Short mmCIF file of N, CA and C in Angstrom, two decimals:
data_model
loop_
_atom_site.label_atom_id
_atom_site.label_comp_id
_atom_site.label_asym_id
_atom_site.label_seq_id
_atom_site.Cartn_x
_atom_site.Cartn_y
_atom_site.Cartn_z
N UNK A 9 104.18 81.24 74.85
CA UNK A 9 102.78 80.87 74.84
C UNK A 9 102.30 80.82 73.39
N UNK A 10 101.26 80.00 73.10
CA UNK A 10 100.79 79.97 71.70
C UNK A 10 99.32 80.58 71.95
N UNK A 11 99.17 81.25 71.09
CA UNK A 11 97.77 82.31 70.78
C UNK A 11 97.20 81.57 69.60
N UNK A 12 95.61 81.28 69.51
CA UNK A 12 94.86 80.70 68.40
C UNK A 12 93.77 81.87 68.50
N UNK A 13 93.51 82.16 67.46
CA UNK A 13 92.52 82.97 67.24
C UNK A 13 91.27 82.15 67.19
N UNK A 14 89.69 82.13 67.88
CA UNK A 14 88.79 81.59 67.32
C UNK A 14 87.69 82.22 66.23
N UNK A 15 86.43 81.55 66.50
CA UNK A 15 85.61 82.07 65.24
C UNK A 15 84.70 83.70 65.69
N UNK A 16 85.41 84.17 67.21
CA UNK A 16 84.67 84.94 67.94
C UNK A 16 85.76 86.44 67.49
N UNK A 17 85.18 87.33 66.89
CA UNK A 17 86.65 88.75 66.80
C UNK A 17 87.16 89.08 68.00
N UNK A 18 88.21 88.82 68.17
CA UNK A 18 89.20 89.18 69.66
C UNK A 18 89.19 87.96 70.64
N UNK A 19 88.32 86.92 70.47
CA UNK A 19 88.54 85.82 71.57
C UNK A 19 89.51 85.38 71.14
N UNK A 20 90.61 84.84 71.92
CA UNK A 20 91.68 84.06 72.12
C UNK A 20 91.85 82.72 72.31
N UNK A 21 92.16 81.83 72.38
CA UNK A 21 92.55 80.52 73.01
C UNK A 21 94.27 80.85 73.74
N UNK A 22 94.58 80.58 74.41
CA UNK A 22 95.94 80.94 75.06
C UNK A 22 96.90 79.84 75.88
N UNK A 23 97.72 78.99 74.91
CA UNK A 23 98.31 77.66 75.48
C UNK A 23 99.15 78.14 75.76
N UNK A 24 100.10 77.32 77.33
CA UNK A 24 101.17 77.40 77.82
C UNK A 24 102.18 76.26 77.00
N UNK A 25 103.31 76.75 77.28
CA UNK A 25 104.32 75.95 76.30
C UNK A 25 105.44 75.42 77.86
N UNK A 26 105.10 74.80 78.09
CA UNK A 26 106.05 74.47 79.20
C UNK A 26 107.57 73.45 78.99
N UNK A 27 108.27 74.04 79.84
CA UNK A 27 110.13 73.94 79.40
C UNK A 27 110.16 73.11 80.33
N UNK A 28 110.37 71.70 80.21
CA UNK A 28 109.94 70.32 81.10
C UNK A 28 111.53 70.03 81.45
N UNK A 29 111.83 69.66 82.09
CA UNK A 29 112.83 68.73 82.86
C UNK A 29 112.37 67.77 83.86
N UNK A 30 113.04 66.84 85.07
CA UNK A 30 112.80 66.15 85.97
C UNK A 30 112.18 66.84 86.87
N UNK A 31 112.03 68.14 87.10
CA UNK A 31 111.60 68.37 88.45
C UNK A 31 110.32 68.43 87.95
N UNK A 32 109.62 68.72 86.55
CA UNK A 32 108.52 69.25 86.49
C UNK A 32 108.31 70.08 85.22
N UNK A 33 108.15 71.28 84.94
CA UNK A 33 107.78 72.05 84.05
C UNK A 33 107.76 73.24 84.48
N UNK A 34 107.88 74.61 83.68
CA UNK A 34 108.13 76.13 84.00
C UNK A 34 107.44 76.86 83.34
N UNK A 35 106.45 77.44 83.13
CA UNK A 35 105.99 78.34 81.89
C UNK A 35 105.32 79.48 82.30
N UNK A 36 105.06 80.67 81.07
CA UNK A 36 104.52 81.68 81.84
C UNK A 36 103.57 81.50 81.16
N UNK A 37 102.31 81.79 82.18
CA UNK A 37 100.95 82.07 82.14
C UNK A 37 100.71 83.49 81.60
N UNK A 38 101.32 84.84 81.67
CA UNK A 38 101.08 85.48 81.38
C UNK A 38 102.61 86.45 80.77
N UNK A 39 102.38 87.17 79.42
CA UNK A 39 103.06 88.77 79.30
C UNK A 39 102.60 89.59 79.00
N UNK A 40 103.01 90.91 79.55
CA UNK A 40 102.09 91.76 78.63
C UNK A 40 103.06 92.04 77.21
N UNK A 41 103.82 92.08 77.17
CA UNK A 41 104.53 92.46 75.39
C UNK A 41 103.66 91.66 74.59
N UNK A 42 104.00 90.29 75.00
CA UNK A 42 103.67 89.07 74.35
C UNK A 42 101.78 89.90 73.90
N UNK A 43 101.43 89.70 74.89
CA UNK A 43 99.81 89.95 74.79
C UNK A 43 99.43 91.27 73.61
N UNK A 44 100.40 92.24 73.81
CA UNK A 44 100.70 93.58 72.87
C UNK A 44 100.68 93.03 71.70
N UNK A 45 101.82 92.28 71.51
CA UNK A 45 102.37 92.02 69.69
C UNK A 45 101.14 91.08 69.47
N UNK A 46 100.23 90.23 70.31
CA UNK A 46 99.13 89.41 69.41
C UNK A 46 98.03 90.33 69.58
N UNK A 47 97.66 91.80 69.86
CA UNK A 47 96.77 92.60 69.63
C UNK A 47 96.07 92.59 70.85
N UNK A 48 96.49 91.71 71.73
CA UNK A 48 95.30 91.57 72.95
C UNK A 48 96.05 92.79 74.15
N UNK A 49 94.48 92.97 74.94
CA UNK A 49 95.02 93.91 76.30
C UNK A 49 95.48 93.14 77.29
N UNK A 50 96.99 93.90 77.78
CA UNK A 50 97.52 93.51 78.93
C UNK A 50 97.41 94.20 79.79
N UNK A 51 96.46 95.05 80.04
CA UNK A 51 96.43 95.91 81.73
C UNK A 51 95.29 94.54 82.27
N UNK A 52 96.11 94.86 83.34
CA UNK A 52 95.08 93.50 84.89
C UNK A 52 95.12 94.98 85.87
N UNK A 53 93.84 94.80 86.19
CA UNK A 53 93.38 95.98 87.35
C UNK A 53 92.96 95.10 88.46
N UNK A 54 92.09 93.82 88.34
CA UNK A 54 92.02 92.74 88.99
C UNK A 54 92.32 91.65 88.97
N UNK A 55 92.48 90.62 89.77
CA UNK A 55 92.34 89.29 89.78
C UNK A 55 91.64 88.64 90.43
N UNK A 56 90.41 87.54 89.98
CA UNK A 56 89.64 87.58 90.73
C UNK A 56 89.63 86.00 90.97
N UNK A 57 88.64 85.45 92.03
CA UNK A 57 88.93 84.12 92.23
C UNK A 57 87.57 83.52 92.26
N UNK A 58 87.16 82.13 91.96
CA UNK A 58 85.35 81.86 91.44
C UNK A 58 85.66 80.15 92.05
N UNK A 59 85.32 80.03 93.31
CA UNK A 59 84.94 78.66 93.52
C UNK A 59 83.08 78.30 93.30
N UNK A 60 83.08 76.81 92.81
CA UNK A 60 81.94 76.63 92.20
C UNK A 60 81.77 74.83 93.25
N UNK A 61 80.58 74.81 93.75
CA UNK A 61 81.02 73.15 94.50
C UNK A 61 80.42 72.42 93.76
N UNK A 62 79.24 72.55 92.73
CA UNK A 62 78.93 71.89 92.25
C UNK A 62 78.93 71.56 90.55
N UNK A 63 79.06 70.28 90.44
CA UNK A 63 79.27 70.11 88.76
C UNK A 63 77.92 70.77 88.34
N UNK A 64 77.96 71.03 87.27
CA UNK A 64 76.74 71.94 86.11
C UNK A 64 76.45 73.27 86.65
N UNK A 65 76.94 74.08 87.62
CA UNK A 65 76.69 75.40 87.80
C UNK A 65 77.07 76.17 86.46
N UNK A 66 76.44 77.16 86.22
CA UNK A 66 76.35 77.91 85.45
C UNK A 66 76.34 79.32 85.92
N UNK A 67 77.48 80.10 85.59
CA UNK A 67 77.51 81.59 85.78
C UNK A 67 77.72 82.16 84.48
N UNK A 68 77.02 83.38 84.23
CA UNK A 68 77.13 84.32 83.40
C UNK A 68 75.93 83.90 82.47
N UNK A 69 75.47 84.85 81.71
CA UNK A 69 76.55 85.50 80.77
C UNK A 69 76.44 87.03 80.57
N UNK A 70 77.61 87.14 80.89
CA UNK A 70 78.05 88.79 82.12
C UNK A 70 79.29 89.76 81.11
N UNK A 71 78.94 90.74 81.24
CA UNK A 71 79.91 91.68 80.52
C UNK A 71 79.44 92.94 81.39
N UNK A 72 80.71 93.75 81.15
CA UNK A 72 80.73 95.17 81.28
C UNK A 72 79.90 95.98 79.98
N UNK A 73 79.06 97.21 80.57
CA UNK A 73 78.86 97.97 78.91
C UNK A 73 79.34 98.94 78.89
N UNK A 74 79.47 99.23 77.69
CA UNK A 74 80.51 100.69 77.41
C UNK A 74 80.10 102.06 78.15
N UNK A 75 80.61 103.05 78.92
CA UNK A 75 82.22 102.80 78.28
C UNK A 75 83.34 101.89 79.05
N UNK A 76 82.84 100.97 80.02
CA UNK A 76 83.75 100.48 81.09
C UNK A 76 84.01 99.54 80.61
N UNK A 77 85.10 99.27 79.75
CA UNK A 77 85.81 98.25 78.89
C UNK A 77 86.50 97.29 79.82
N UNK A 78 86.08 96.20 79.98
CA UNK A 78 86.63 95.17 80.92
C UNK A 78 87.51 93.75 79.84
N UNK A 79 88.40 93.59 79.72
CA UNK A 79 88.74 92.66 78.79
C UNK A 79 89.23 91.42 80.18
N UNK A 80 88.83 90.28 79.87
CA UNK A 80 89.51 89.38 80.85
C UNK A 80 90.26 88.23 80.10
N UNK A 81 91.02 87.41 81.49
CA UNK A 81 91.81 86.30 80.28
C UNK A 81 91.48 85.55 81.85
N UNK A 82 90.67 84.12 81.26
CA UNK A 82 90.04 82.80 81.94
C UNK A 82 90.72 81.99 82.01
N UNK A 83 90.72 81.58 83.42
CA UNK A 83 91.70 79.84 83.47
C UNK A 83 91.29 79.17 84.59
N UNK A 84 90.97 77.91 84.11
CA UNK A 84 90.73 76.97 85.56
C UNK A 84 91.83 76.38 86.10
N UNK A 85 91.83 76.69 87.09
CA UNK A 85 92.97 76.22 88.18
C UNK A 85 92.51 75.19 89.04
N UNK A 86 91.34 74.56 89.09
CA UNK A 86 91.15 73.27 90.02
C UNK A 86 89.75 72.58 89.41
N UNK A 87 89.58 71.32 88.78
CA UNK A 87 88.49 71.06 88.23
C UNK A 87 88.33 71.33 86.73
N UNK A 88 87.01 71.20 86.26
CA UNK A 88 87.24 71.37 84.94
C UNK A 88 86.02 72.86 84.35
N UNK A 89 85.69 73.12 83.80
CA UNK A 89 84.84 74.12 83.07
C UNK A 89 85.01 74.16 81.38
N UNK A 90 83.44 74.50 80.91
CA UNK A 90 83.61 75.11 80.00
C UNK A 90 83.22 76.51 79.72
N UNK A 91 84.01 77.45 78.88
CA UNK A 91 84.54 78.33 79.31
C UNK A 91 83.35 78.65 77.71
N UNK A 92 82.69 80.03 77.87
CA UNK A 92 81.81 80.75 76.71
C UNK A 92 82.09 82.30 76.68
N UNK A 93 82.19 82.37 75.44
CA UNK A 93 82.42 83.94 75.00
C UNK A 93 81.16 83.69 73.89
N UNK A 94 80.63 84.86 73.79
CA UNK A 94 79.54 85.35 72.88
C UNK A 94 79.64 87.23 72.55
N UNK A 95 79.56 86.68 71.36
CA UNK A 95 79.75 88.25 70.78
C UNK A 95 78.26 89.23 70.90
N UNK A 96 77.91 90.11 71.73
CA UNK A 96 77.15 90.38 71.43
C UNK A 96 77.36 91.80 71.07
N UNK A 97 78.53 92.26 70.66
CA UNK A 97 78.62 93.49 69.86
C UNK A 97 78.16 93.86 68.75
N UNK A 98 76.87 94.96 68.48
CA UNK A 98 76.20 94.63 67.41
C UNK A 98 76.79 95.12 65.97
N UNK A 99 77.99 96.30 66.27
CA UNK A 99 78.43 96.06 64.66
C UNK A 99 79.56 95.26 64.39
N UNK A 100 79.64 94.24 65.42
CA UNK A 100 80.72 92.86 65.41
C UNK A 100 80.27 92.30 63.98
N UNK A 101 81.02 92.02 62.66
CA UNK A 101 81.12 91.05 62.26
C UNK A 101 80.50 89.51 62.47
N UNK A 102 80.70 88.94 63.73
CA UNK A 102 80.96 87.83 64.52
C UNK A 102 79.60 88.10 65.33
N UNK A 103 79.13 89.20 65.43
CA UNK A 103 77.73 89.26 66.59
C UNK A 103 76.52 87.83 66.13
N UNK A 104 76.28 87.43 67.70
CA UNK A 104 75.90 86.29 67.95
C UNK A 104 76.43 85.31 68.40
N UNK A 105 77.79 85.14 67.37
CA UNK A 105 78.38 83.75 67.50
C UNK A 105 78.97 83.49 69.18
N UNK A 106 79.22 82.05 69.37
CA UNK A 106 79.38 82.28 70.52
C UNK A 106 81.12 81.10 70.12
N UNK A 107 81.93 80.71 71.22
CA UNK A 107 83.01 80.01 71.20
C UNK A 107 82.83 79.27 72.71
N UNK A 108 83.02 78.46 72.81
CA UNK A 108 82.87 77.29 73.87
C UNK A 108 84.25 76.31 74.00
N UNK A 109 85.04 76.44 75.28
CA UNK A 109 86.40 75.90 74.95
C UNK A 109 86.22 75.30 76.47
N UNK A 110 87.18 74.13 76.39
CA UNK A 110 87.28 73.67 77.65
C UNK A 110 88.59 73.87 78.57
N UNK A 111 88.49 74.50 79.66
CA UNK A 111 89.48 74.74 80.36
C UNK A 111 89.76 74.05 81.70
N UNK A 112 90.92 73.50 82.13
CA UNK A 112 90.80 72.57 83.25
C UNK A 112 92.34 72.51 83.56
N UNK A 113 92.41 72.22 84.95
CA UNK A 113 93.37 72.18 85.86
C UNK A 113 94.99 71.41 84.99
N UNK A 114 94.54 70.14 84.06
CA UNK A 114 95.16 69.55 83.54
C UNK A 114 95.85 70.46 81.96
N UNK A 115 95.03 70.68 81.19
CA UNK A 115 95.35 71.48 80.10
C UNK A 115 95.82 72.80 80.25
N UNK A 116 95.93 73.49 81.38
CA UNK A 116 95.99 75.02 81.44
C UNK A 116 95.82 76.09 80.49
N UNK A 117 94.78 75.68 79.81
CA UNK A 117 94.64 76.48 78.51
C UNK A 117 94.00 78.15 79.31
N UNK A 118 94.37 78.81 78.65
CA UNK A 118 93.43 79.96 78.94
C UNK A 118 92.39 80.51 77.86
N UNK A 119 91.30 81.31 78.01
CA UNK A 119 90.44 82.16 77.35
C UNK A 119 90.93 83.63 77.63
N UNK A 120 91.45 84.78 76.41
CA UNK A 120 90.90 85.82 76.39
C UNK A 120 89.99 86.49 76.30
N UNK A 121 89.15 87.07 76.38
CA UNK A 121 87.89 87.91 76.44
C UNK A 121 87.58 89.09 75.95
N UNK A 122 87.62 89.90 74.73
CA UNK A 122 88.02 91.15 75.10
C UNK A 122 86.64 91.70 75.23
N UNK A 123 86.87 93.29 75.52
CA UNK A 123 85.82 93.97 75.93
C UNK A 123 84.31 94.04 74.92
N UNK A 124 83.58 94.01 76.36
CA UNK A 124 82.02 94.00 75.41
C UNK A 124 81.46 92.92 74.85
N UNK A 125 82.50 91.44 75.17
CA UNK A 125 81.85 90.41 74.84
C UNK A 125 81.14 89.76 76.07
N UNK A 126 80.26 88.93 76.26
CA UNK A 126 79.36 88.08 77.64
C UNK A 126 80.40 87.00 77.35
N UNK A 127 80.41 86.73 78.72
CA UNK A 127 81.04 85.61 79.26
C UNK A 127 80.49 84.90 80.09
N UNK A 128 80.53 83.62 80.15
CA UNK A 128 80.42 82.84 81.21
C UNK A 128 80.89 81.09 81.14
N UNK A 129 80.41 80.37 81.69
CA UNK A 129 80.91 79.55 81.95
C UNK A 129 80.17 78.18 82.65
N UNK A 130 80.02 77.11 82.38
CA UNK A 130 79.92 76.09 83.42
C UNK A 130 80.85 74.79 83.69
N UNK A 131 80.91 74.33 84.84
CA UNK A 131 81.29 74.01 85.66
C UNK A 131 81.45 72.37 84.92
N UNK A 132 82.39 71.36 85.01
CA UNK A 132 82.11 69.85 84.34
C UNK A 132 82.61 69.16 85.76
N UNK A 133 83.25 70.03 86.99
CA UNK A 133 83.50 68.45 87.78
C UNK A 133 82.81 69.56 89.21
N UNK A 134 82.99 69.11 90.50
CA UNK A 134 82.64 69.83 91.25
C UNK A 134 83.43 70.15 92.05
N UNK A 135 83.75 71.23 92.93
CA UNK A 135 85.14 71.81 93.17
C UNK A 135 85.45 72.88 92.50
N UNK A 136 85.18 73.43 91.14
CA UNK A 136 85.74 74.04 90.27
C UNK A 136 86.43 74.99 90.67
N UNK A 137 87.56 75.79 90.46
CA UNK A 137 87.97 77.09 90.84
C UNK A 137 88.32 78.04 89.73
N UNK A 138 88.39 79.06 89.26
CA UNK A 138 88.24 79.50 88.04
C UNK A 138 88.92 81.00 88.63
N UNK A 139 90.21 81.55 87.89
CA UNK A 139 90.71 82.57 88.08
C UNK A 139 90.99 83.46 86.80
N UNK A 140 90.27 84.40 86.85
CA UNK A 140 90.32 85.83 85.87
C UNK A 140 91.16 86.41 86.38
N UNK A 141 92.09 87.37 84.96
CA UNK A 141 92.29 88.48 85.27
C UNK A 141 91.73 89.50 84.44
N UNK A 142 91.56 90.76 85.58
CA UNK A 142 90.58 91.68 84.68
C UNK A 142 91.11 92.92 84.11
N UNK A 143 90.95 93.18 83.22
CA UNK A 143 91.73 94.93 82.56
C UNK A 143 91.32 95.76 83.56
N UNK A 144 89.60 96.47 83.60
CA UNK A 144 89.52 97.42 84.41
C UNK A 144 88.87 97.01 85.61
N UNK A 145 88.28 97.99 86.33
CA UNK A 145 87.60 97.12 88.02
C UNK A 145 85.94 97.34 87.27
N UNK A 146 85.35 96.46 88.41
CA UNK A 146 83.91 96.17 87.84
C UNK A 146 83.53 97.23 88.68
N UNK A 147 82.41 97.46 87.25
CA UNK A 147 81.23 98.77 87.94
C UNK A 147 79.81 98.24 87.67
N UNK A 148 79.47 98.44 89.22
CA UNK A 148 78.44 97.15 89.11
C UNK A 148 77.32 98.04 88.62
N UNK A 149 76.94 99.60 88.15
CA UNK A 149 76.01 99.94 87.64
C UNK A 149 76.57 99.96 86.31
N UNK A 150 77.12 99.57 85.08
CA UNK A 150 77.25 98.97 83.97
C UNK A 150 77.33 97.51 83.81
N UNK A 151 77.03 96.66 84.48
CA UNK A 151 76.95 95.23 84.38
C UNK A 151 75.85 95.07 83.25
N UNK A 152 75.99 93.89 82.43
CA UNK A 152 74.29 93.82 81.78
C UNK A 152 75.06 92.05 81.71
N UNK A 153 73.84 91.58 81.36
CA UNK A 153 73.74 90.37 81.48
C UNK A 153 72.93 89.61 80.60
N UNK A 154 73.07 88.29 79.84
CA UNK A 154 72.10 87.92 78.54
C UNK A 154 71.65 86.35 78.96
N UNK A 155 70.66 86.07 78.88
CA UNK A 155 70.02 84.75 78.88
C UNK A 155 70.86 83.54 79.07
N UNK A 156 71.39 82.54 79.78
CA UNK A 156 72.55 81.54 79.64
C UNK A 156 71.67 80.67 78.48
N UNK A 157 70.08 80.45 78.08
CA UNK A 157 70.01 79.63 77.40
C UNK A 157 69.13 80.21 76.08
N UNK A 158 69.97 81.45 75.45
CA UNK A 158 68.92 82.60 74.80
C UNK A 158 69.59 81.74 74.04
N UNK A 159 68.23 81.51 73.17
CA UNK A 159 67.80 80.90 71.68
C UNK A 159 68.40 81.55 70.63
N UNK A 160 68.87 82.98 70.53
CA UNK A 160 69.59 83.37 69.23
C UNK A 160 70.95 82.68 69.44
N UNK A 161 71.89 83.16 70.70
CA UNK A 161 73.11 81.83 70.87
C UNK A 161 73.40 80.79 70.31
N UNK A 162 72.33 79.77 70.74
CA UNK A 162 72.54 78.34 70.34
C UNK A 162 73.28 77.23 70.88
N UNK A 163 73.31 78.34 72.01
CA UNK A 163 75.11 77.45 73.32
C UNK A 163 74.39 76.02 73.81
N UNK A 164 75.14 75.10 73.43
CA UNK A 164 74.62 73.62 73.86
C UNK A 164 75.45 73.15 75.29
N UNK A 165 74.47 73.84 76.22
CA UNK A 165 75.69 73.71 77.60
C UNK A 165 75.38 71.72 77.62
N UNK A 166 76.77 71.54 78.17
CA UNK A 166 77.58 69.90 78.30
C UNK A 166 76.21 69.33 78.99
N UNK A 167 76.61 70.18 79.93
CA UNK A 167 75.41 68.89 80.88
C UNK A 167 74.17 70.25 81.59
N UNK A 168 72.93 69.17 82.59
CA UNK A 168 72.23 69.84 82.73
C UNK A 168 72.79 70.92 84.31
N UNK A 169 72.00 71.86 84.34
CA UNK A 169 72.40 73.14 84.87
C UNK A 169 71.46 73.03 86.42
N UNK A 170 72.75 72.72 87.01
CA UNK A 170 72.33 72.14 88.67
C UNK A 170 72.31 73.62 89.03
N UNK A 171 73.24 73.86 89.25
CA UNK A 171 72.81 75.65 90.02
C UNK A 171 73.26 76.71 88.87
N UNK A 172 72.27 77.95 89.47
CA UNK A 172 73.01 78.86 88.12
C UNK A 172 71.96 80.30 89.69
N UNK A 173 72.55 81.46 89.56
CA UNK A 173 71.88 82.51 90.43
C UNK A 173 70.69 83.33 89.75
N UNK A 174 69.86 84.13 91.01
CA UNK A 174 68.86 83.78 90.22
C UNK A 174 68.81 85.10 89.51
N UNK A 175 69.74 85.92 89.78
CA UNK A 175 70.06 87.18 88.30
C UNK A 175 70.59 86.39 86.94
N UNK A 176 71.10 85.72 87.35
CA UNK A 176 71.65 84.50 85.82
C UNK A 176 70.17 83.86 85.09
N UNK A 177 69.91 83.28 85.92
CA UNK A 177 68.68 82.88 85.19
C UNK A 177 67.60 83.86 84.88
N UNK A 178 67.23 85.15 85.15
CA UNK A 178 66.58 85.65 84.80
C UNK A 178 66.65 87.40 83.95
N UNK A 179 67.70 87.00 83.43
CA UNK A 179 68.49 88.08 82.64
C UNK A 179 67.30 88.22 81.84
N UNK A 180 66.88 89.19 80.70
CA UNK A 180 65.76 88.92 79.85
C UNK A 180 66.60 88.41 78.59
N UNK A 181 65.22 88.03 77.82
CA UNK A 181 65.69 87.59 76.74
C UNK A 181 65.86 88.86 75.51
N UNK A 182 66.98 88.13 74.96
CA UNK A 182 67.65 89.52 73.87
C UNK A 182 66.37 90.27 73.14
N UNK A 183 65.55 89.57 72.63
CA UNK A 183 64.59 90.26 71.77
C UNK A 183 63.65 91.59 72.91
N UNK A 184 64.25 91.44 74.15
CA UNK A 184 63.72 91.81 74.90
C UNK A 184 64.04 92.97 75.90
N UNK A 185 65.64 92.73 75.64
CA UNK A 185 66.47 93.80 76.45
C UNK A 185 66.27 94.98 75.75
N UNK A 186 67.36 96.06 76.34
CA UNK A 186 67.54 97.05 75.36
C UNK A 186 68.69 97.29 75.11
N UNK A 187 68.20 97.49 73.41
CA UNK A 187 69.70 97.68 72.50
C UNK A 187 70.77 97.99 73.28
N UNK A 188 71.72 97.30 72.97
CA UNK A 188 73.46 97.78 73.71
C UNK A 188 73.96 98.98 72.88
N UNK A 189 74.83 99.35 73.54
CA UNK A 189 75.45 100.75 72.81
C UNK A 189 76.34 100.05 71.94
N UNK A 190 76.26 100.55 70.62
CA UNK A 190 77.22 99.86 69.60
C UNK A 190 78.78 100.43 69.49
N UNK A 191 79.01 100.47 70.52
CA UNK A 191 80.57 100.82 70.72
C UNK A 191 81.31 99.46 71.03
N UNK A 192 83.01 99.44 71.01
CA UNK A 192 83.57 98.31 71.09
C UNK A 192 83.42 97.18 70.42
N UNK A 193 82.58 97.23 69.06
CA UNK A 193 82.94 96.51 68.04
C UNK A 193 84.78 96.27 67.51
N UNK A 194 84.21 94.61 66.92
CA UNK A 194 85.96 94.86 66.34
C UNK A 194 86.08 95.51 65.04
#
């Protein structure tokens, strides 16, 4: 697999390298060594599965808060998405920035995630199916959640936002929440 680092501390980009012959192609989606020697976490506690029916849905932007360190690694398996990490770790280096990658059935690219960053995602065809795997299990009284269209971001979602839930849309706005615990910086 090839690992690209982006402009986000700890987000990943994660290409498959596939060993092609006539029948097709072979590759692994996942190791954990592999994941070790490029610094990223390989414990999966879950795997989870996200059908979406309509193009422009919008989920997230969702993280675990400390101390329940959730690191995930994103891949669309049917349809297309674009896939968002945002740093909102505040003694991150990188806090704010966000990374926007496109992931789809055809490219099999994956997103790493690591802990304490928001994630989410929308949807570019309809159908979408979208499979995480997660480091630890979700605890739904540490969930926090940030604006999909908060103005410090700057996230220019593709298209307009047909469905999104209505805890998604009404996350508050950052100037507004309260401070995150500044743990899990990189």
């Amino acid at each position: 697999m090839k690992y690209t680092p982006t402009g986000v501390a700890g987000v990943t980009i994660i290409d498959i390298e596939p060993h092609r012959d006539h029948r097709g192609f072979f590759s692994r989606s996942f190791c954990a060594d592999e994941f070790v020697s490029n610094g990223l976490i390989a414990d999966v506690a879950q795997t989870n599965i996200c059908h979406n029916r309509t193009r422009g849905t919008v989920r997230g932007l969702h993280r675990q808060a400390p101390p329940h360190a959730e690191a995930k690694l994103v891949r669309c398996v049917r349809g297309a998405i674009v896939d968002v990490a945002v740093d909102v770790r505040p003694a991150s280096q990188t806090y704010g920035k966000h990374v926007m990658v496109e992931l789809n059935a055809e490219n099999r690219r994956a997103l790493f995630v690591p802990p304490y960053v928001a994630h989410g995602f929308q949807t570019l065809t309809d159908d979408a199916e979208v499979m995480y795997q997660v480091s630890g299990p979700y605890e739904p009284a540490s969930e926090e959640g940030f604006r999909w269209n908060e103005t410090e971001f700057g996230i220019n979602w593709p298209l307009p936002v047909t469905e999104i839930s209505e805890k998604d849309a009404n996350w508050p706005e950052l100037c507004q929440a309260t401070a995150p615990d500044r743990t899990g910086a990189s």
